[in-house]
Amino acid sequence: MKNQITESTFAKAKEEMEKLLFPVEFGEVFVINNTGKTIPAPHFKGVLAFKQADHPEIMSVVTDNYDLISNKKAIETGKKIFSQLFEGVNAEDILPYKVIYPKTLSYCHIQLVDKNVNFEVWEQETWMPFIQLTNSYNRTFALTYELGFVRELCNNGVIFRKKTVELKSVHNRGAELEWKLNIGLPELKKLQTEFIAYMKNLKRFYFAPRYILPLVCKVLGFDFHLDNGQGSLSSNNTKELGQFEELKGVVESVSGKYFNEIGHNAYAAFNVITHIISNEHHKISKFKNFSLHSTSYYYKPTEWIHDFIEKIDKPEFDIEKYLKDYLKYAS
């Protein structure tokens, strides 16, 4: 796969991360009263970003007890968390492999790994745990740290544990950023073992490629208004038709590679879904029913496999009944 994590992956991600390390500080906020006079706004501060020296940009207005956590500090804390989660890890070995941010640089999602910390699901199938940190200067996101796993071969990631870290005093200005792990080493080992078991169960289940588009739509919550289940849209829905065809093209392009490489099984289907989320989100984020913040979809495969593996263990399981509302998308 072309998205394999390599040294160039880390170099590119580090370059992207550097763009987010500009200084930030508070500035005063003023308002114009009903007499036209400009006066200070008590209890409010502006978040100023110095993307260019001496040219501050207002990112947001916050209350004066808001604690401004810089991306630099958030990254340093993320490395400390990773080092505490995994014994023997040095902070300098922890690197970003994926960095996501908007053009405004107002928020970011950064996924950190140590390439020496990994495990095999089976022979020649290496996954690495990562810590995803999320931070924003416009109050879009609270500062969070979450645990996930990424497939080294193709850069496909999934958030496997929400709220890995509990943060305290984040919004109390002047207080130190306090945090504690919500997961210990025994639980971490348990999660890793659970993840491997899930992947092996998925690989044992036969999955016909014709069902991949219905499954993608089910897992990601996409629903297009098709006429009579015949795969066509009404003439006044050309925009939605375009979205459906674009998604179909992405899924067909990606799925062929995975089903050929891995086989006709649910593990291949899982990789199609995580590939779309990890590497094709820029193509589908404009869909009307796709979250504004596409990184929230990193949780979707985890929610799916919990449900799917429980259901396929039952002898009465039927894939067409499972996909019933989405079979209209089958090729």
mmCIF file of N, CA and C in Angstrom, residues 189-303:
data_model
loop_
_atom_site.group_PDB
_atom_site.id
_atom_site.type_symbol
_atom_site.label_atom_id
_atom_site.label_comp_id
_atom_site.label_asym_id
_atom_site.label_seq_id
_atom_site.Cartn_x
_atom_site.Cartn_y
_atom_site.Cartn_z
ATOM 1 N N LYS A 189 -2.474 -3.721 28.213
ATOM 2 C CA LYS A 189 -2.203 -5.047 27.668
ATOM 3 C C LYS A 189 -3.507 -5.756 27.299
ATOM 4 N N LYS A 190 -4.528 -5.564 28.149
ATOM 5 C CA LYS A 190 -5.826 -6.181 27.887
ATOM 6 C C LYS A 190 -6.439 -5.628 26.601
ATOM 7 N N LEU A 191 -6.329 -4.307 26.408
ATOM 8 C CA LEU A 191 -6.858 -3.676 25.192
ATOM 9 C C LEU A 191 -6.135 -4.188 23.954
ATOM 10 N N GLN A 192 -4.827 -4.327 24.055
ATOM 11 C CA GLN A 192 -4.040 -4.821 22.922
ATOM 12 C C GLN A 192 -4.451 -6.249 22.572
ATOM 13 N N THR A 193 -4.614 -7.073 23.595
ATOM 14 C CA THR A 193 -5.037 -8.461 23.381
ATOM 15 C C THR A 193 -6.435 -8.503 22.773
ATOM 16 N N GLU A 194 -7.311 -7.631 23.261
ATOM 17 C CA GLU A 194 -8.677 -7.563 22.750
ATOM 18 C C GLU A 194 -8.687 -7.133 21.291
ATOM 19 N N PHE A 195 -7.854 -6.162 20.964
ATOM 20 C CA PHE A 195 -7.770 -5.675 19.590
ATOM 21 C C PHE A 195 -7.314 -6.788 18.649
ATOM 22 N N ILE A 196 -6.272 -7.525 19.057
ATOM 23 C CA ILE A 196 -5.769 -8.631 18.229
ATOM 24 C C ILE A 196 -6.855 -9.677 18.018
ATOM 25 N N ALA A 197 -7.592 -9.994 19.080
ATOM 26 C CA ALA A 197 -8.671 -10.987 18.970
ATOM 27 C C ALA A 197 -9.748 -10.509 18.002
ATOM 28 N N TYR A 198 -10.090 -9.231 18.068
ATOM 29 C CA TYR A 198 -11.082 -8.679 17.148
ATOM 30 C C TYR A 198 -10.622 -8.818 15.699
ATOM 31 N N MET A 199 -9.365 -8.472 15.445
ATOM 32 C CA MET A 199 -8.859 -8.530 14.079
ATOM 33 C C MET A 199 -8.874 -9.968 13.546
ATOM 34 N N LYS A 200 -8.517 -10.931 14.403
ATOM 35 C CA LYS A 200 -8.517 -12.336 13.976
ATOM 36 C C LYS A 200 -9.934 -12.834 13.715
ATOM 37 N N ASN A 201 -10.884 -12.410 14.530
ATOM 38 C CA ASN A 201 -12.287 -12.785 14.296
ATOM 39 C C ASN A 201 -12.805 -12.200 12.991
ATOM 40 N N LEU A 202 -12.399 -10.976 12.689
ATOM 41 C CA LEU A 202 -12.814 -10.357 11.434
ATOM 42 C C LEU A 202 -12.254 -11.115 10.239
ATOM 43 N N LYS A 203 -11.006 -11.549 10.353
ATOM 44 C CA LYS A 203 -10.381 -12.231 9.218
ATOM 45 C C LYS A 203 -10.993 -13.607 8.975
ATOM 46 N N ARG A 204 -11.549 -14.210 10.008
ATOM 47 C CA ARG A 204 -12.166 -15.537 9.852
ATOM 48 C C ARG A 204 -13.538 -15.475 9.174
ATOM 49 N N PHE A 205 -14.137 -14.283 9.150
ATOM 50 C CA PHE A 205 -15.490 -14.168 8.617
ATOM 51 C C PHE A 205 -15.457 -13.825 7.130
ATOM 52 N N TYR A 206 -16.077 -14.668 6.304
ATOM 53 C CA TYR A 206 -16.131 -14.407 4.860
ATOM 54 C C TYR A 206 -17.004 -13.185 4.591
ATOM 55 N N PHE A 207 -16.495 -12.283 3.750
ATOM 56 C CA PHE A 207 -17.241 -11.066 3.415
ATOM 57 C C PHE A 207 -17.138 -10.838 1.919
ATOM 58 N N ALA A 208 -18.268 -10.909 1.225
ATOM 59 C CA ALA A 208 -18.286 -10.711 -0.222
ATOM 60 C C ALA A 208 -18.058 -9.242 -0.560
ATOM 61 N N PRO A 209 -17.149 -8.931 -1.484
ATOM 62 C CA PRO A 209 -16.862 -7.536 -1.829
ATOM 63 C C PRO A 209 -18.083 -6.733 -2.265
ATOM 64 N N ARG A 210 -19.122 -7.393 -2.789
ATOM 65 C CA ARG A 210 -20.301 -6.638 -3.261
ATOM 66 C C ARG A 210 -21.014 -5.916 -2.121
ATOM 67 N N TYR A 211 -20.735 -6.309 -0.882
ATOM 68 C CA TYR A 211 -21.400 -5.688 0.260
ATOM 69 C C TYR A 211 -20.598 -4.537 0.878
ATOM 70 N N ILE A 212 -19.448 -4.207 0.306
ATOM 71 C CA ILE A 212 -18.585 -3.236 0.967
ATOM 72 C C ILE A 212 -19.186 -1.829 0.976
ATOM 73 N N LEU A 213 -19.810 -1.391 -0.110
ATOM 74 C CA LEU A 213 -20.399 -0.055 -0.110
ATOM 75 C C LEU A 213 -21.551 0.051 0.889
ATOM 76 N N PRO A 214 -22.471 -0.941 0.953
ATOM 77 C CA PRO A 214 -23.491 -0.893 2.006
ATOM 78 C C PRO A 214 -22.889 -0.849 3.406
ATOM 79 N N LEU A 215 -21.806 -1.607 3.630
ATOM 80 C CA LEU A 215 -21.196 -1.620 4.955
ATOM 81 C C LEU A 215 -20.575 -0.265 5.290
ATOM 82 N N VAL A 216 -19.875 0.338 4.333
ATOM 83 C CA VAL A 216 -19.279 1.658 4.558
ATOM 84 C C VAL A 216 -20.368 2.657 4.935
ATOM 85 N N CYS A 217 -21.477 2.638 4.207
ATOM 86 C CA CYS A 217 -22.576 3.560 4.489
ATOM 87 C C CYS A 217 -23.183 3.298 5.868
ATOM 88 N N LYS A 218 -23.287 2.032 6.242
ATOM 89 C CA LYS A 218 -23.850 1.685 7.550
ATOM 90 C C LYS A 218 -22.932 2.154 8.675
ATOM 91 N N VAL A 219 -21.632 1.862 8.554
ATOM 92 C CA VAL A 219 -20.687 2.200 9.615
ATOM 93 C C VAL A 219 -20.530 3.711 9.762
ATOM 94 N N LEU A 220 -20.469 4.430 8.646
ATOM 95 C CA LEU A 220 -20.259 5.873 8.686
ATOM 96 C C LEU A 220 -21.556 6.674 8.760
ATOM 97 N N GLY A 221 -22.691 5.981 8.653
ATOM 98 C CA GLY A 221 -23.968 6.671 8.786
ATOM 99 C C GLY A 221 -24.357 7.489 7.571
ATOM 100 N N PHE A 222 -23.917 7.070 6.381
ATOM 101 C CA PHE A 222 -24.283 7.764 5.150
ATOM 102 C C PHE A 222 -25.606 7.211 4.631
ATOM 103 N N ASP A 223 -26.477 8.091 4.200
ATOM 104 C CA ASP A 223 -27.745 7.649 3.621
ATOM 105 C C ASP A 223 -28.098 8.568 2.467
ATOM 106 N N PHE A 224 -28.229 7.983 1.299
ATOM 107 C CA PHE A 224 -28.579 8.737 0.096
ATOM 108 C C PHE A 224 -29.998 8.350 -0.318
ATOM 109 N N HIS A 225 -30.728 9.295 -0.849
ATOM 110 C CA HIS A 225 -32.130 9.061 -1.206
ATOM 111 C C HIS A 225 -32.228 8.466 -2.609
ATOM 112 N N LEU A 226 -32.162 7.149 -2.648
ATOM 113 C CA LEU A 226 -32.240 6.438 -3.919
ATOM 114 C C LEU A 226 -33.685 6.106 -4.252
ATOM 115 N N ASP A 227 -34.025 6.123 -5.529
ATOM 116 C CA ASP A 227 -35.388 5.816 -5.976
ATOM 117 C C ASP A 227 -35.587 4.313 -6.108
ATOM 118 N N ASN A 228 -36.515 3.794 -5.333
ATOM 119 C CA ASN A 228 -36.942 2.390 -5.462
ATOM 120 C C ASN A 228 -35.803 1.393 -5.302
ATOM 121 N N GLY A 229 -34.719 1.824 -4.640
ATOM 122 C CA GLY A 229 -33.604 0.916 -4.419
ATOM 123 C C GLY A 229 -32.885 0.502 -5.685
ATOM 124 N N GLN A 230 -33.004 1.284 -6.746
ATOM 125 C CA GLN A 230 -32.414 0.899 -8.033
ATOM 126 C C GLN A 230 -31.066 1.562 -8.295
ATOM 127 N N GLY A 231 -30.552 2.310 -7.291
ATOM 128 C CA GLY A 231 -29.229 2.908 -7.456
ATOM 129 C C GLY A 231 -29.232 4.203 -8.236
ATOM 130 N N SER A 232 -30.391 4.832 -8.419
ATOM 131 C CA SER A 232 -30.441 6.116 -9.107
ATOM 132 C C SER A 232 -31.175 7.119 -8.241
ATOM 133 N N LEU A 233 -30.881 8.389 -8.466
ATOM 134 C CA LEU A 233 -31.500 9.449 -7.681
ATOM 135 C C LEU A 233 -32.487 10.222 -8.530
ATOM 136 N N SER A 234 -33.423 10.883 -7.884
ATOM 137 C CA SER A 234 -34.389 11.699 -8.617
ATOM 138 C C SER A 234 -33.666 12.849 -9.298
ATOM 139 N N SER A 235 -34.253 13.361 -10.349
ATOM 140 C CA SER A 235 -33.595 14.357 -11.190
ATOM 141 C C SER A 235 -33.299 15.652 -10.445
ATOM 142 N N ASN A 236 -34.035 15.944 -9.377
ATOM 143 C CA ASN A 236 -33.791 17.180 -8.647
ATOM 144 C C ASN A 236 -32.774 16.991 -7.524
ATOM 145 N N ASN A 237 -32.059 15.878 -7.559
ATOM 146 C CA ASN A 237 -31.073 15.589 -6.523
ATOM 147 C C ASN A 237 -29.698 15.347 -7.141
ATOM 148 N N THR A 238 -29.322 16.162 -8.086
ATOM 149 C CA THR A 238 -28.061 15.933 -8.798
ATOM 150 C C THR A 238 -26.849 16.090 -7.887
ATOM 151 N N LYS A 239 -26.935 16.979 -6.899
ATOM 152 C CA LYS A 239 -25.818 17.162 -5.980
ATOM 153 C C LYS A 239 -25.601 15.893 -5.158
ATOM 154 N N GLU A 240 -26.690 15.323 -4.667
ATOM 155 C CA GLU A 240 -26.581 14.106 -3.880
ATOM 156 C C GLU A 240 -26.116 12.940 -4.746
ATOM 157 N N LEU A 241 -26.563 12.918 -5.987
ATOM 158 C CA LEU A 241 -26.099 11.892 -6.915
ATOM 159 C C LEU A 241 -24.591 11.971 -7.084
ATOM 160 N N GLY A 242 -24.079 13.200 -7.217
ATOM 161 C CA GLY A 242 -22.643 13.387 -7.359
ATOM 162 C C GLY A 242 -21.883 12.893 -6.143
ATOM 163 N N GLN A 243 -22.431 13.148 -4.957
ATOM 164 C CA GLN A 243 -21.794 12.693 -3.725
ATOM 165 C C GLN A 243 -21.787 11.166 -3.650
ATOM 166 N N PHE A 244 -22.913 10.573 -4.000
ATOM 167 C CA PHE A 244 -23.004 9.117 -3.970
ATOM 168 C C PHE A 244 -22.004 8.486 -4.940
ATOM 169 N N GLU A 245 -21.923 9.025 -6.148
ATOM 170 C CA GLU A 245 -21.016 8.472 -7.146
ATOM 171 C C GLU A 245 -19.559 8.651 -6.728
ATOM 172 N N GLU A 246 -19.270 9.773 -6.083
ATOM 173 C CA GLU A 246 -17.894 9.993 -5.631
ATOM 174 C C GLU A 246 -17.531 9.003 -4.528
ATOM 175 N N LEU A 247 -18.438 8.802 -3.576
ATOM 176 C CA LEU A 247 -18.186 7.823 -2.519
ATOM 177 C C LEU A 247 -18.024 6.429 -3.119
ATOM 178 N N LYS A 248 -18.891 6.087 -4.044
ATOM 179 C CA LYS A 248 -18.836 4.775 -4.690
ATOM 180 C C LYS A 248 -17.495 4.581 -5.384
ATOM 181 N N GLY A 249 -17.026 5.624 -6.067
ATOM 182 C CA GLY A 249 -15.737 5.533 -6.758
ATOM 183 C C GLY A 249 -14.580 5.337 -5.790
ATOM 184 N N VAL A 250 -14.605 6.071 -4.670
ATOM 185 C CA VAL A 250 -13.552 5.937 -3.655
ATOM 186 C C VAL A 250 -13.551 4.527 -3.079
ATOM 187 N N VAL A 251 -14.740 4.027 -2.721
ATOM 188 C CA VAL A 251 -14.853 2.705 -2.110
ATOM 189 C C VAL A 251 -14.388 1.624 -3.082
ATOM 190 N N GLU A 252 -14.810 1.699 -4.330
ATOM 191 C CA GLU A 252 -14.411 0.691 -5.316
ATOM 192 C C GLU A 252 -12.911 0.706 -5.547
ATOM 193 N N SER A 253 -12.323 1.892 -5.607
ATOM 194 C CA SER A 253 -10.884 2.010 -5.831
ATOM 195 C C SER A 253 -10.085 1.417 -4.678
ATOM 196 N N VAL A 254 -10.520 1.726 -3.451
ATOM 197 C CA VAL A 254 -9.803 1.267 -2.259
ATOM 198 C C VAL A 254 -10.053 -0.219 -1.996
ATOM 199 N N SER A 255 -11.301 -0.637 -2.123
ATOM 200 C CA SER A 255 -11.665 -2.005 -1.723
ATOM 201 C C SER A 255 -10.991 -3.064 -2.591
ATOM 202 N N GLY A 256 -10.841 -2.775 -3.885
ATOM 203 C CA GLY A 256 -10.194 -3.752 -4.761
ATOM 204 C C GLY A 256 -8.805 -4.117 -4.275
ATOM 205 N N LYS A 257 -8.059 -3.126 -3.817
ATOM 206 C CA LYS A 257 -6.699 -3.366 -3.343
ATOM 207 C C LYS A 257 -6.702 -4.228 -2.084
ATOM 208 N N TYR A 258 -7.604 -3.920 -1.156
ATOM 209 C CA TYR A 258 -7.595 -4.645 0.127
ATOM 210 C C TYR A 258 -8.130 -6.067 -0.013
ATOM 211 N N PHE A 259 -9.180 -6.252 -0.781
ATOM 212 C CA PHE A 259 -9.704 -7.604 -0.952
ATOM 213 C C PHE A 259 -8.710 -8.486 -1.712
ATOM 214 N N ASN A 260 -7.957 -7.898 -2.634
ATOM 215 C CA ASN A 260 -6.931 -8.666 -3.339
ATOM 216 C C ASN A 260 -5.760 -9.006 -2.425
ATOM 217 N N GLU A 261 -5.403 -8.079 -1.570
ATOM 218 C CA GLU A 261 -4.251 -8.264 -0.692
ATOM 219 C C GLU A 261 -4.566 -9.182 0.486
ATOM 220 N N ILE A 262 -5.725 -8.979 1.113
ATOM 221 C CA ILE A 262 -6.054 -9.657 2.368
ATOM 222 C C ILE A 262 -6.988 -10.839 2.167
ATOM 223 N N GLY A 263 -7.825 -10.760 1.134
ATOM 224 C CA GLY A 263 -8.814 -11.810 0.904
ATOM 225 C C GLY A 263 -10.221 -11.302 1.122
ATOM 226 N N HIS A 264 -11.193 -12.145 0.809
ATOM 227 C CA HIS A 264 -12.597 -11.755 0.947
ATOM 228 C C HIS A 264 -13.055 -12.048 2.378
ATOM 229 N N ASN A 265 -12.717 -11.139 3.268
ATOM 230 C CA ASN A 265 -13.073 -11.312 4.669
ATOM 231 C C ASN A 265 -13.358 -9.952 5.305
ATOM 232 N N ALA A 266 -13.892 -10.001 6.520
ATOM 233 C CA ALA A 266 -14.307 -8.766 7.187
ATOM 234 C C ALA A 266 -13.118 -7.924 7.634
ATOM 235 N N TYR A 267 -11.930 -8.538 7.762
ATOM 236 C CA TYR A 267 -10.739 -7.748 8.100
ATOM 237 C C TYR A 267 -10.374 -6.828 6.931
ATOM 238 N N ALA A 268 -10.528 -7.327 5.716
ATOM 239 C CA ALA A 268 -10.307 -6.472 4.547
ATOM 240 C C ALA A 268 -11.321 -5.332 4.532
ATOM 241 N N ALA A 269 -12.578 -5.649 4.857
ATOM 242 C CA ALA A 269 -13.614 -4.620 4.905
ATOM 243 C C ALA A 269 -13.290 -3.574 5.965
ATOM 244 N N PHE A 270 -12.809 -4.027 7.126
ATOM 245 C CA PHE A 270 -12.398 -3.117 8.196
ATOM 246 C C PHE A 270 -11.312 -2.171 7.708
ATOM 247 N N ASN A 271 -10.354 -2.691 6.945
ATOM 248 C CA ASN A 271 -9.273 -1.851 6.430
ATOM 249 C C ASN A 271 -9.759 -0.869 5.374
ATOM 250 N N VAL A 272 -10.755 -1.251 4.610
ATOM 251 C CA VAL A 272 -11.342 -0.304 3.651
ATOM 252 C C VAL A 272 -11.924 0.884 4.407
ATOM 253 N N ILE A 273 -12.673 0.595 5.468
ATOM 254 C CA ILE A 273 -13.314 1.660 6.248
ATOM 255 C C ILE A 273 -12.268 2.558 6.901
ATOM 256 N N THR A 274 -11.268 1.959 7.549
ATOM 257 C CA THR A 274 -10.257 2.772 8.226
ATOM 258 C C THR A 274 -9.383 3.529 7.226
ATOM 259 N N HIS A 275 -9.178 2.960 6.042
ATOM 260 C CA HIS A 275 -8.426 3.676 5.002
ATOM 261 C C HIS A 275 -9.177 4.930 4.568
ATOM 262 N N ILE A 276 -10.476 4.808 4.360
ATOM 263 C CA ILE A 276 -11.272 5.958 3.941
ATOM 264 C C ILE A 276 -11.219 7.054 4.997
ATOM 265 N N ILE A 277 -11.344 6.665 6.261
ATOM 266 C CA ILE A 277 -11.317 7.643 7.344
ATOM 267 C C ILE A 277 -9.937 8.280 7.464
ATOM 268 N N SER A 278 -8.891 7.479 7.362
ATOM 269 C CA SER A 278 -7.527 7.968 7.587
ATOM 270 C C SER A 278 -6.948 8.714 6.393
ATOM 271 N N ASN A 279 -7.313 8.288 5.183
ATOM 272 C CA ASN A 279 -6.599 8.790 4.007
ATOM 273 C C ASN A 279 -7.476 9.413 2.923
ATOM 274 N N GLU A 280 -8.785 9.272 3.046
ATOM 275 C CA GLU A 280 -9.662 9.811 2.004
ATOM 276 C C GLU A 280 -10.676 10.804 2.562
ATOM 277 N N HIS A 281 -10.499 11.223 3.827
ATOM 278 C CA HIS A 281 -11.505 12.083 4.452
ATOM 279 C C HIS A 281 -11.656 13.417 3.715
ATOM 280 N N HIS A 282 -10.588 13.878 3.052
ATOM 281 C CA HIS A 282 -10.673 15.133 2.319
ATOM 282 C C HIS A 282 -11.628 15.034 1.137
ATOM 283 N N LYS A 283 -11.856 13.802 0.643
ATOM 284 C CA LYS A 283 -12.757 13.618 -0.498
ATOM 285 C C LYS A 283 -14.214 13.536 -0.072
ATOM 286 N N ILE A 284 -14.457 13.050 1.135
ATOM 287 C CA ILE A 284 -15.839 12.816 1.539
ATOM 288 C C ILE A 284 -16.320 13.741 2.660
ATOM 289 N N SER A 285 -15.431 14.591 3.178
ATOM 290 C CA SER A 285 -15.822 15.460 4.282
ATOM 291 C C SER A 285 -16.865 16.498 3.862
ATOM 292 N N LYS A 286 -17.011 16.710 2.560
ATOM 293 C CA LYS A 286 -17.979 17.701 2.094
ATOM 294 C C LYS A 286 -19.393 17.143 1.985
ATOM 295 N N PHE A 287 -19.555 15.851 2.239
ATOM 296 C CA PHE A 287 -20.882 15.257 2.141
ATOM 297 C C PHE A 287 -21.811 15.877 3.172
ATOM 298 N N LYS A 288 -23.077 15.993 2.830
ATOM 299 C CA LYS A 288 -24.039 16.673 3.706
ATOM 300 C C LYS A 288 -24.184 15.977 5.056
ATOM 301 N N ASN A 289 -23.986 14.660 5.088
ATOM 302 C CA ASN A 289 -24.172 13.952 6.347
ATOM 303 C C ASN A 289 -22.854 13.444 6.922
ATOM 304 N N PHE A 290 -21.764 14.093 6.515
ATOM 305 C CA PHE A 290 -20.459 13.780 7.094
ATOM 306 C C PHE A 290 -20.146 14.862 8.109
ATOM 307 N N SER A 291 -19.677 14.471 9.282
ATOM 308 C CA SER A 291 -19.396 15.420 10.359
ATOM 309 C C SER A 291 -18.450 16.511 9.889
ATOM 310 N N LEU A 292 -18.684 17.721 10.382
ATOM 311 C CA LEU A 292 -17.785 18.827 10.088
ATOM 312 C C LEU A 292 -16.364 18.480 10.504
ATOM 313 N N HIS A 293 -16.244 17.756 11.599
ATOM 314 C CA HIS A 293 -14.938 17.351 12.097
ATOM 315 C C HIS A 293 -14.757 15.865 11.794
ATOM 316 N N SER A 294 -14.146 15.584 10.662
ATOM 317 C CA SER A 294 -14.114 14.208 10.157
ATOM 318 C C SER A 294 -13.320 13.270 11.051
ATOM 319 N N THR A 295 -12.451 13.810 11.933
ATOM 320 C CA THR A 295 -11.697 12.928 12.810
ATOM 321 C C THR A 295 -12.606 12.209 13.802
ATOM 322 N N SER A 296 -13.813 12.709 14.010
ATOM 323 C CA SER A 296 -14.739 12.005 14.903
ATOM 324 C C SER A 296 -15.067 10.619 14.358
ATOM 325 N N TYR A 297 -14.817 10.405 13.069
ATOM 326 C CA TYR A 297 -15.110 9.109 12.454
ATOM 327 C C TYR A 297 -14.064 8.051 12.795
ATOM 328 N N TYR A 298 -12.984 8.445 13.457
ATOM 329 C CA TYR A 298 -12.007 7.461 13.921
ATOM 330 C C TYR A 298 -12.631 6.505 14.944
ATOM 331 N N TYR A 299 -13.721 6.910 15.579
ATOM 332 C CA TYR A 299 -14.390 6.051 16.559
ATOM 333 C C TYR A 299 -15.332 5.042 15.901
ATOM 334 N N LYS A 300 -15.788 5.339 14.711
ATOM 335 C CA LYS A 300 -16.834 4.533 14.084
ATOM 336 C C LYS A 300 -16.436 3.061 13.893
ATOM 337 N N PRO A 301 -15.237 2.761 13.384
ATOM 338 C CA PRO A 301 -14.885 1.338 13.216
ATOM 339 C C PRO A 301 -14.866 0.576 14.536
ATOM 340 N N THR A 302 -14.446 1.244 15.627
ATOM 341 C CA THR A 302 -14.444 0.586 16.929
ATOM 342 C C THR A 302 -15.860 0.238 17.359
ATOM 343 N N GLU A 303 -16.767 1.188 17.205
ATOM 344 C CA GLU A 303 -18.166 0.939 17.554
ATOM 345 C C GLU A 303 -18.721 -0.209 16.707
#
